PDB file of C-alpha atoms in Angstrom:
ATOM      1  CA  MET A1305     -12.092  37.912  33.459  1.00  0.00           C
ATOM      2  CA  MET A1306     -13.329  34.692  31.882  1.00  0.00           C
ATOM      3  CA  MET A1307     -11.757  34.009  28.509  1.00  0.00           C
ATOM      4  CA  SER A1308     -14.170  33.240  25.707  1.00  0.00           C
ATOM      5  CA  ILE A1309     -14.007  29.959  23.771  1.00  0.00           C
ATOM      6  CA  GLU A1310     -12.662  31.824  20.752  1.00  0.00           C
ATOM      7  CA  GLN A1311      -9.836  33.306  22.837  1.00  0.00           C
ATOM      8  CA  LYS A1312      -8.888  29.878  24.248  1.00  0.00           C
ATOM      9  CA  ARG A1313      -8.509  28.361  20.816  1.00  0.00           C
ATOM     10  CA  ARG A1314      -5.076  28.371  19.321  1.00  0.00           C
ATOM     11  CA  LYS A1315      -3.798  27.206  15.993  1.00  0.00           C
ATOM     12  CA  ILE A1316      -1.429  24.254  15.799  1.00  0.00           C
ATOM     13  CA  ARG A1317       0.943  23.975  12.885  1.00  0.00           C
ATOM     14  CA  ILE A1318       0.806  20.726  10.909  1.00  0.00           C
ATOM     15  CA  ARG A1319       4.565  20.355  11.124  1.00  0.00           C
ATOM     16  CA  ASP A1320       4.271  20.164  14.914  1.00  0.00           C
ATOM     17  CA  LEU A1321       2.025  17.106  14.477  1.00  0.00           C
ATOM     18  CA  ASN A1322       4.153  15.430  11.823  1.00  0.00           C
ATOM     19  CA  PRO A1323       6.120  13.216  14.277  1.00  0.00           C
ATOM     20  CA  HIS A1324       2.801  11.643  15.308  1.00  0.00           C
ATOM     21  CA  LEU A1325       1.374  11.287  11.783  1.00  0.00           C
ATOM     22  CA  THR A1326       4.331  10.007   9.766  1.00  0.00           C
ATOM     23  CA  CYS A1327       5.810   6.540   9.273  1.00  0.00           C
ATOM     24  CA  MET A1328       9.431   6.212  10.336  1.00  0.00           C
ATOM     25  CA  LEU A1329      10.074   3.668   7.553  1.00  0.00           C
ATOM     26  CA  CYS A1330       8.961   5.689   4.515  1.00  0.00           C
ATOM     27  CA  LYS A1331       9.019   9.177   6.142  1.00  0.00           C
ATOM     28  CA  GLY A1332       5.579   9.915   4.675  1.00  0.00           C
ATOM     29  CA  TYR A1333       2.125  10.286   6.193  1.00  0.00           C
ATOM     30  CA  PHE A1334       0.507   7.019   7.288  1.00  0.00           C
ATOM     31  CA  VAL A1335      -1.360   5.106   4.581  1.00  0.00           C
ATOM     32  CA  ASN A1336      -3.431   2.206   5.894  1.00  0.00           C
ATOM     33  CA  PRO A1337      -1.748   2.536   9.314  1.00  0.00           C
ATOM     34  CA  VAL A1338      -1.297  -0.598  11.415  1.00  0.00           C
ATOM     35  CA  THR A1339      -0.209  -0.819  15.041  1.00  0.00           C
ATOM     36  CA  ILE A1340       1.932  -3.496  16.700  1.00  0.00           C
ATOM     37  CA  THR A1341      -0.004  -4.756  19.725  1.00  0.00           C
ATOM     38  CA  GLU A1342       3.167  -5.585  21.672  1.00  0.00           C
ATOM     39  CA  CYS A1343       4.532  -2.026  21.764  1.00  0.00           C
ATOM     40  CA  ILE A1344       1.785   0.196  20.232  1.00  0.00           C
ATOM     41  CA  HIS A1345       4.062   1.610  17.521  1.00  0.00           C
ATOM     42  CA  THR A1346       2.348   2.526  14.261  1.00  0.00           C
ATOM     43  CA  PHE A1347       3.549   2.245  10.644  1.00  0.00           C
ATOM     44  CA  CYS A1348       2.127   2.114   7.134  1.00  0.00           C
ATOM     45  CA  LYS A1349       0.762  -1.354   6.446  1.00  0.00           C
ATOM     46  CA  SER A1350       2.871  -1.927   3.322  1.00  0.00           C
ATOM     47  CA  CYS A1351       6.026  -0.596   5.021  1.00  0.00           C
ATOM     48  CA  LEU A1352       5.662  -2.854   8.065  1.00  0.00           C
ATOM     49  CA  VAL A1353       4.759  -5.976   6.074  1.00  0.00           C
ATOM     50  CA  ARG A1354       7.851  -5.451   3.915  1.00  0.00           C
ATOM     51  CA  HIS A1355       9.976  -4.986   7.056  1.00  0.00           C
ATOM     52  CA  ILE A1356       8.759  -8.071   8.943  1.00  0.00           C
ATOM     53  CA  SER A1357       9.307 -10.263   5.904  1.00  0.00           C
ATOM     54  CA  LEU A1358      13.010  -9.785   6.692  1.00  0.00           C
ATOM     55  CA  VAL A1359      13.123  -9.150  10.450  1.00  0.00           C
ATOM     56  CA  ASN A1360      10.253  -9.834  12.851  1.00  0.00           C
ATOM     57  CA  LYS A1361      11.126  -7.008  15.235  1.00  0.00           C
ATOM     58  CA  CYS A1362       9.567  -3.582  15.678  1.00  0.00           C
ATOM     59  CA  PRO A1363      11.544  -1.039  13.600  1.00  0.00           C
ATOM     60  CA  SER A1364      11.186   1.522  16.393  1.00  0.00           C
ATOM     61  CA  CYS A1365      11.937  -0.294  19.665  1.00  0.00           C
ATOM     62  CA  GLY A1366      13.281  -3.667  18.519  1.00  0.00           C
ATOM     63  CA  ILE A1367      10.789  -5.800  20.443  1.00  0.00           C
ATOM     64  CA  VAL A1368       9.985  -9.207  18.897  1.00  0.00           C
ATOM     65  CA  ILE A1369       6.543  -8.892  17.301  1.00  0.00           C
ATOM     66  CA  HIS A1370       5.865 -12.652  17.184  1.00  0.00           C
ATOM     67  CA  GLU A1371       8.188 -15.651  17.073  1.00  0.00           C
ATOM     68  CA  THR A1372       6.701 -17.243  13.949  1.00  0.00           C
ATOM     69  CA  GLN A1373       3.745 -15.177  12.631  1.00  0.00           C
ATOM     70  CA  PRO A1374       4.327 -11.434  13.171  1.00  0.00           C
ATOM     71  CA  VAL A1375       1.093 -10.490  11.373  1.00  0.00           C
ATOM     72  CA  TYR A1376      -0.865 -12.017  14.266  1.00  0.00           C
ATOM     73  CA  ASN A1377       0.192  -9.097  16.492  1.00  0.00           C
ATOM     74  CA  ILE A1378      -0.572  -6.332  14.017  1.00  0.00           C
ATOM     75  CA  ARG A1379      -3.896  -4.493  13.989  1.00  0.00           C
ATOM     76  CA  SER A1380      -5.395  -1.972  11.591  1.00  0.00           C
ATOM     77  CA  ASP A1381      -5.520   1.518  13.140  1.00  0.00           C
ATOM     78  CA  ARG A1382      -8.604   3.177  11.669  1.00  0.00           C
ATOM     79  CA  THR A1383      -8.532   5.927  14.301  1.00  0.00           C
ATOM     80  CA  MET A1384      -5.149   7.138  13.078  1.00  0.00           C
ATOM     81  CA  GLN A1385      -6.286   6.989   9.450  1.00  0.00           C
ATOM     82  CA  ASP A1386      -9.421   9.001  10.280  1.00  0.00           C
ATOM     83  CA  ILE A1387      -7.320  11.644  12.064  1.00  0.00           C
ATOM     84  CA  ILE A1388      -5.063  12.026   9.022  1.00  0.00           C
ATOM     85  CA  ASN A1389      -8.035  12.182   6.656  1.00  0.00           C
ATOM     86  CA  LYS A1390      -9.613  14.862   8.837  1.00  0.00           C
ATOM     87  CA  ILE A1391      -6.505  17.012   9.189  1.00  0.00           C
ATOM     88  CA  LEU A1392      -5.122  16.417   5.705  1.00  0.00           C
ATOM     89  CA  PRO A1393      -8.003  15.465   3.390  1.00  0.00           C
ATOM     90  CA  ARG A1394      -5.804  16.014   0.353  1.00  0.00           C
ATOM     91  CA  ILE A1395      -3.615  13.067   1.369  1.00  0.00           C
ATOM     92  CA  GLU A1396      -6.443  10.557   0.978  1.00  0.00           C
ATOM     93  CA  HIS A1397      -7.527  12.075  -2.331  1.00  0.00           C
ATOM     94  CA  ASP A1398      -4.005  11.953  -3.788  1.00  0.00           C
ATOM     95  CA  GLU A1399      -3.440   8.402  -2.537  1.00  0.00           C
ATOM     96  CA  ARG A1400      -6.631   7.213  -4.229  1.00  0.00           C
ATOM     97  CA  LYS A1401      -5.509   8.789  -7.508  1.00  0.00           C
ATOM     98  CA  ARG A1402      -2.138   7.033  -7.278  1.00  0.00           C
ATOM     99  CA  GLU A1403      -3.804   3.693  -6.507  1.00  0.00           C
ATOM    100  CA  LYS A1404      -6.220   4.012  -9.421  1.00  0.00           C
ATOM    101  CA  ARG A1405      -3.294   4.815 -11.717  1.00  0.00           C
ATOM    102  CA  PHE A1406      -1.381   1.782 -10.419  1.00  0.00           C
ATOM    103  CA  TYR A1407      -4.279  -0.644 -10.922  1.00  0.00           C
ATOM    104  CA  LYS A1408      -4.894   0.774 -14.389  1.00  0.00           C
ATOM    105  CA  THR A1409      -1.265   0.303 -15.487  1.00  0.00           C
ATOM    106  CA  LYS A1410      -1.343  -3.287 -14.187  1.00  0.00           C
ATOM    107  CA  GLY A1411      -4.644  -4.005 -15.925  1.00  0.00           C
ATOM    108  CA  LEU A1412      -6.321  -4.935 -12.632  1.00  0.00           C
ATOM    109  CA  PRO A1413      -9.816  -4.022 -11.406  1.00  0.00           C
ATOM    110  CA  TYR A1414      -9.778  -1.238  -8.838  1.00  0.00           C
ATOM    111  CA  PRO A1415     -11.131  -2.385  -5.418  1.00  0.00           C
ATOM    112  CA  ALA A1416     -14.161  -0.584  -3.996  1.00  0.00           C
ATOM    113  CA  SER A1417     -12.247   1.119  -1.185  1.00  0.00           C
ATOM    114  CA  PRO A1418      -8.637  -0.063  -0.784  1.00  0.00           C
ATOM    115  CA  LEU A1419      -7.688   2.632   1.715  1.00  0.00           C
ATOM    116  CA  ARG A1420     -10.384   1.459   4.088  1.00  0.00           C
ATOM    117  CA  ALA A1421      -9.740  -2.231   3.655  1.00  0.00           C
ATOM    118  CA  PRO A1422      -9.051  -3.976   6.998  1.00  0.00           C
ATOM    119  CA  PHE A1423      -5.680  -5.531   7.719  1.00  0.00           C
ATOM    120  CA  SER A1424      -7.099  -9.053   8.024  1.00  0.00           C
ATOM    121  CA  ASN A1425     -10.030 -10.907   6.543  1.00  0.00           C
ATOM    122  CA  SER A1426     -11.841 -11.111   9.903  1.00  0.00           C
ATOM    123  CA  SER A1427     -14.551  -8.700   8.786  1.00  0.00           C
ATOM    124  CA  MET A1428     -15.083 -10.779   5.661  1.00  0.00           C
ATOM    125  CA  LEU A1429     -15.555 -13.879   7.794  1.00  0.00           C
ATOM    126  CA  LYS A1430     -18.053 -12.087  10.034  1.00  0.00           C
ATOM    127  CA  GLU A1431     -19.945 -10.945   6.946  1.00  0.00           C
ATOM    128  CA  GLN A1432     -20.167 -14.485   5.647  1.00  0.00           C
ATOM    129  CA  LYS A1433     -21.440 -15.775   8.989  1.00  0.00           C
ATOM    130  CA  THR A1434     -24.229 -13.208   9.136  1.00  0.00           C
ATOM    131  CA  LYS A1435     -25.572 -14.003   5.668  1.00  0.00           C
ATOM    132  CA  LEU A1436     -28.857 -15.926   5.663  1.00  0.00           C
ATOM    133  CA  LEU A1437     -28.741 -19.516   4.506  1.00  0.00           C
ATOM    134  CA  PRO A1438     -30.695 -20.463   1.364  1.00  0.00           C
ATOM    135  CA  THR A1439     -34.058 -22.213   1.813  1.00  0.00           C
ATOM    136  CA  LYS A1440     -32.623 -25.568   0.747  1.00  0.00           C
ATOM    137  CA  SER A1441     -29.836 -25.303   3.303  1.00  0.00           C
ATOM    138  CA  LEU A1442     -32.344 -24.575   6.091  1.00  0.00           C
ATOM    139  CA  ALA A1443     -34.336 -27.634   5.133  1.00  0.00           C
ATOM    140  CA  ASN A1444     -31.269 -29.849   5.314  1.00  0.00           C
ATOM    141  CA  LEU A1445     -29.918 -28.580   8.660  1.00  0.00           C
ATOM    142  CA  SER A1446     -31.299 -31.615  10.514  1.00  0.00           C
ATOM    143  CA  LYS A1447     -29.563 -34.055   8.201  1.00  0.00           C
ATOM    144  CA  PRO A1448     -26.109 -35.315   9.223  1.00  0.00           C
ATOM    145  CA  VAL A1449     -23.322 -33.809   7.154  1.00  0.00           C
ATOM    146  CA  VAL A1450     -20.513 -36.082   6.053  1.00  0.00           C
ATOM    147  CA  LYS A1451     -17.367 -34.049   5.475  1.00  0.00           C
ATOM    148  CA  ALA A1452     -14.774 -35.124   2.948  1.00  0.00           C
ATOM    149  CA  PRO A1453     -11.295 -35.742   4.361  1.00  0.00           C
ATOM    150  CA  SER A1454      -9.230 -32.578   4.384  1.00  0.00           C
ATOM    151  CA  ILE A1455      -6.332 -32.317   1.991  1.00  0.00           C
ATOM    152  CA  GLY A1456      -3.132 -30.440   2.652  1.00  0.00           C
ATOM    153  CA  HIS A1457      -2.363 -28.353   5.746  1.00  0.00           C
ATOM    154  CA  LEU A1458      -4.017 -25.551   7.654  1.00  0.00           C
ATOM    155  CA  HIS A1459      -1.575 -22.849   6.568  1.00  0.00           C
ATOM    156  CA  HIS A1460      -1.384 -21.201   3.178  1.00  0.00           C
ATOM    157  CA  SER A1461       1.258 -22.856   1.044  1.00  0.00           C
ATOM    158  CA  THR A1462       2.788 -19.446   0.302  1.00  0.00           C
ATOM    159  CA  ASP A1463       3.576 -19.024   4.024  1.00  0.00           C
ATOM    160  CA  GLN A1464       5.313 -22.390   4.343  1.00  0.00           C
ATOM    161  CA  ILE A1465       8.784 -23.583   3.478  1.00  0.00           C
ATOM    162  CA  SER A1466      10.433 -27.003   3.387  1.00  0.00           C
ATOM    163  CA  LEU A1467      13.585 -27.135   5.482  1.00  0.00           C
ATOM    164  CA  GLN A1468      16.398 -29.660   5.656  1.00  0.00           C
ATOM    165  CA  LEU A1469      18.223 -29.188   8.965  1.00  0.00           C
ATOM    166  CA  GLU A1470      21.356 -31.324   9.292  1.00  0.00           C
ATOM    167  CA  TYR A1471      24.135 -31.799  11.801  1.00  0.00           C
ATOM    168  CA  SER A1472      27.309 -30.798   9.954  1.00  0.00           C
ATOM    169  CA  SER A1473      30.224 -31.393  12.330  1.00  0.00           C
ATOM    170  CA  LEU A1474      31.978 -34.753  12.660  1.00  0.00           C
ATOM    171  CA  GLU A1475      34.953 -33.256  14.425  1.00  0.00           C
ATOM    172  CA  LYS A1476      36.199 -34.666  17.729  1.00  0.00           C
ATOM    173  CA  THR A1477      36.814 -32.861  20.958  1.00  0.00           C
ATOM    174  CA  LEU A1478      40.151 -32.922  22.777  1.00  0.00           C
ATOM    175  CA  ASP A1479      39.248 -36.028  24.779  1.00  0.00           C
ATOM    176  CA  GLY A1480      38.509 -37.972  21.591  1.00  0.00           C
ATOM    177  CA  LEU A1481      34.759 -38.062  22.113  1.00  0.00           C
ATOM    178  CA  GLU A1482      32.204 -36.508  19.858  1.00  0.00           C
ATOM    179  CA  ASN A1483      30.801 -33.248  21.111  1.00  0.00           C
ATOM    180  CA  GLY A1484      27.362 -33.147  22.722  1.00  0.00           C
ATOM    181  CA  LEU A1485      25.496 -32.631  19.444  1.00  0.00           C
ATOM    182  CA  GLN A1486      24.037 -35.329  17.272  1.00  0.00           C
ATOM    183  CA  PRO A1487      21.776 -35.512  14.191  1.00  0.00           C
ATOM    184  CA  LEU A1488      18.074 -34.818  14.680  1.00  0.00           C
ATOM    185  CA  PRO A1489      15.695 -37.810  14.563  1.00  0.00           C
ATOM    186  CA  LYS A1490      14.002 -36.153  11.569  1.00  0.00           C
ATOM    187  CA  ASN A1491      15.881 -33.546   9.588  1.00  0.00           C
ATOM    188  CA  PHE A1492      13.114 -32.561   7.144  1.00  0.00           C
ATOM    189  CA  ILE A1493      10.729 -29.923   8.517  1.00  0.00           C
ATOM    190  CA  ARG A1494       7.773 -28.017   7.091  1.00  0.00           C
ATOM    191  CA  CYS A1495       7.383 -24.662   8.850  1.00  0.00           C
ATOM    192  CA  SER A1496       6.464 -21.013   8.469  1.00  0.00           C
ATOM    193  CA  THR A1497       8.644 -18.715   6.377  1.00  0.00           C
ATOM    194  CA  HIS A1498       8.653 -16.282   9.320  1.00  0.00           C
ATOM    195  CA  VAL A1499      10.544 -18.696  11.600  1.00  0.00           C
ATOM    196  CA  THR A1500      13.812 -17.108  12.682  1.00  0.00           C
ATOM    197  CA  VAL A1501      17.255 -18.650  13.025  1.00  0.00           C
ATOM    198  CA  GLY A1502      17.022 -18.004  16.777  1.00  0.00           C
ATOM    199  CA  LEU A1503      13.860 -20.100  16.947  1.00  0.00           C
ATOM    200  CA  LEU A1504      15.600 -22.913  15.039  1.00  0.00           C
ATOM    201  CA  GLN A1505      18.409 -22.836  17.592  1.00  0.00           C
ATOM    202  CA  ARG A1506      15.869 -23.264  20.382  1.00  0.00           C
ATOM    203  CA  PHE A1507      14.166 -26.050  18.434  1.00  0.00           C
ATOM    204  CA  VAL A1508      17.437 -27.994  18.081  1.00  0.00           C
ATOM    205  CA  ALA A1509      18.329 -27.413  21.744  1.00  0.00           C
ATOM    206  CA  THR A1510      14.922 -28.727  22.833  1.00  0.00           C
ATOM    207  CA  LYS A1511      15.058 -31.791  20.582  1.00  0.00           C
ATOM    208  CA  LEU A1512      18.586 -32.720  21.690  1.00  0.00           C
ATOM    209  CA  GLN A1513      17.909 -31.790  25.359  1.00  0.00           C
ATOM    210  CA  LEU A1514      20.741 -29.275  25.506  1.00  0.00           C
ATOM    211  CA  GLU A1515      21.200 -26.785  28.339  1.00  0.00           C
ATOM    212  CA  SER A1516      21.076 -23.740  26.069  1.00  0.00           C
ATOM    213  CA  GLU A1517      20.595 -22.846  22.425  1.00  0.00           C
ATOM    214  CA  ARG A1518      23.585 -20.491  22.702  1.00  0.00           C
ATOM    215  CA  ILE A1519      26.020 -23.335  22.032  1.00  0.00           C
ATOM    216  CA  ILE A1520      24.472 -23.915  18.595  1.00  0.00           C
ATOM    217  CA  ALA A1521      25.083 -22.058  15.356  1.00  0.00           C
ATOM    218  CA  ILE A1522      22.918 -22.356  12.248  1.00  0.00           C
ATOM    219  CA  THR A1523      24.877 -22.140   8.995  1.00  0.00           C
ATOM    220  CA  HIS A1524      24.212 -21.918   5.286  1.00  0.00           C
ATOM    221  CA  ASN A1525      27.097 -22.758   2.944  1.00  0.00           C
ATOM    222  CA  GLU A1526      29.396 -22.728   5.994  1.00  0.00           C
ATOM    223  CA  ILE A1527      28.398 -19.149   6.846  1.00  0.00           C
ATOM    224  CA  GLU A1528      26.815 -18.541  10.247  1.00  0.00           C
ATOM    225  CA  MET A1529      23.331 -17.039  10.037  1.00  0.00           C
ATOM    226  CA  ASP A1530      22.249 -14.172  12.288  1.00  0.00           C
ATOM    227  CA  LYS A1531      19.615 -15.264  14.794  1.00  0.00           C
ATOM    228  CA  GLU A1532      17.258 -12.517  13.575  1.00  0.00           C
ATOM    229  CA  PHE A1533      17.208 -13.791   9.973  1.00  0.00           C
ATOM    230  CA  THR A1534      13.920 -15.339   8.903  1.00  0.00           C
ATOM    231  CA  LEU A1535      13.752 -18.346   6.586  1.00  0.00           C
ATOM    232  CA  LYS A1536      12.083 -16.101   4.014  1.00  0.00           C
ATOM    233  CA  TYR A1537      15.026 -13.700   4.129  1.00  0.00           C
ATOM    234  CA  ILE A1538      17.518 -16.555   3.651  1.00  0.00           C
ATOM    235  CA  SER A1539      15.500 -18.068   0.810  1.00  0.00           C
ATOM    236  CA  ASP A1540      14.936 -14.773  -1.015  1.00  0.00           C
ATOM    237  CA  ASN A1541      18.422 -13.328  -0.621  1.00  0.00           C
ATOM    238  CA  LEU A1542      20.939 -16.147  -0.211  1.00  0.00           C
ATOM    239  CA  LEU A1543      19.681 -18.843  -2.586  1.00  0.00           C
ATOM    240  CA  GLU A1544      20.101 -19.156  -6.321  1.00  0.00           C
ATOM    241  CA  SER A1545      16.911 -19.512  -8.355  1.00  0.00           C
ATOM    242  CA  MET A1546      17.483 -23.255  -8.930  1.00  0.00           C
ATOM    243  CA  GLU A1547      18.092 -23.855  -5.218  1.00  0.00           C
ATOM    244  CA  ARG A1548      14.580 -22.613  -4.420  1.00  0.00           C
ATOM    245  CA  LEU A1549      13.166 -25.677  -6.187  1.00  0.00           C
ATOM    246  CA  TYR A1550      14.454 -27.837  -3.323  1.00  0.00           C
ATOM    247  CA  PRO A1551      14.108 -27.709   0.480  1.00  0.00           C
ATOM    248  CA  LEU A1552      16.139 -24.975   2.131  1.00  0.00           C
ATOM    249  CA  LYS A1553      19.286 -26.688   3.398  1.00  0.00           C
ATOM    250  CA  LEU A1554      20.699 -25.441   6.709  1.00  0.00           C
ATOM    251  CA  LYS A1555      23.157 -27.034   9.110  1.00  0.00           C
ATOM    252  CA  PHE A1556      23.790 -26.729  12.829  1.00  0.00           C
ATOM    253  CA  LYS A1557      27.081 -27.146  14.652  1.00  0.00           C
ATOM    254  CA  PRO A1558      28.670 -26.183  17.968  1.00  0.00           C
ATOM    255  CA  ILE A1559      29.642 -22.534  18.314  1.00  0.00           C
ATOM    256  CA  ASP A1560      33.220 -23.329  19.354  1.00  0.00           C
ATOM    257  CA  LEU A1561      33.902 -25.220  16.125  1.00  0.00           C
ATOM    258  CA  ILE A1562      33.098 -22.276  13.840  1.00  0.00           C
TER     259      ILE A1562
END
């Protein structure tokens, strides 16, 4: 006998779906879920951003998200958020109440729809492009536009850090010659805060034409830094407040001399 549609339906317990709807970092249901494009693992936006500010690897599988700018390989997952809102509508309602309470205590205006805000400002840029130009602008389209010289750099200043990278070892090898390392031509660098120590090792190896970055160690106050540390992590956790007023000072030396 053919089973009716009603007989084919079966109830699924929410707890059976929890492994697919919860963030492994905060152990709660996804809020503003984002997905890493390299491995398709999903986390809460705030949880993942906080994680990659220290380590730019996926918390689940350990794959490198991006060498210098991890946020480039993170995308908002509206499908997942819609699924959660459909299955657990109370979650969205409670989260909105908590957000309104937070903005009120901070004395800030509450955004129109923070839970549905995209991860990047790409939609905002598209919106600006589609807006009609004013009448005066249309009349002046044929006239040549002289642009003022740009000031500053293309990156946000909050994402940049000044770095002083020096060669620290003046020791001699057994044959009396200096080891293969030497100071960099320029030891002051302006780079992203998400640059890792491992990437700095590769940078030094490339500049000095070394066979491998594995013979180099990056140190701070004579302590070897883990290759997964980002410059932001070092600056936020290993520097005194007064030291942050100056370029971050790191040194490189051969591994065998540490």
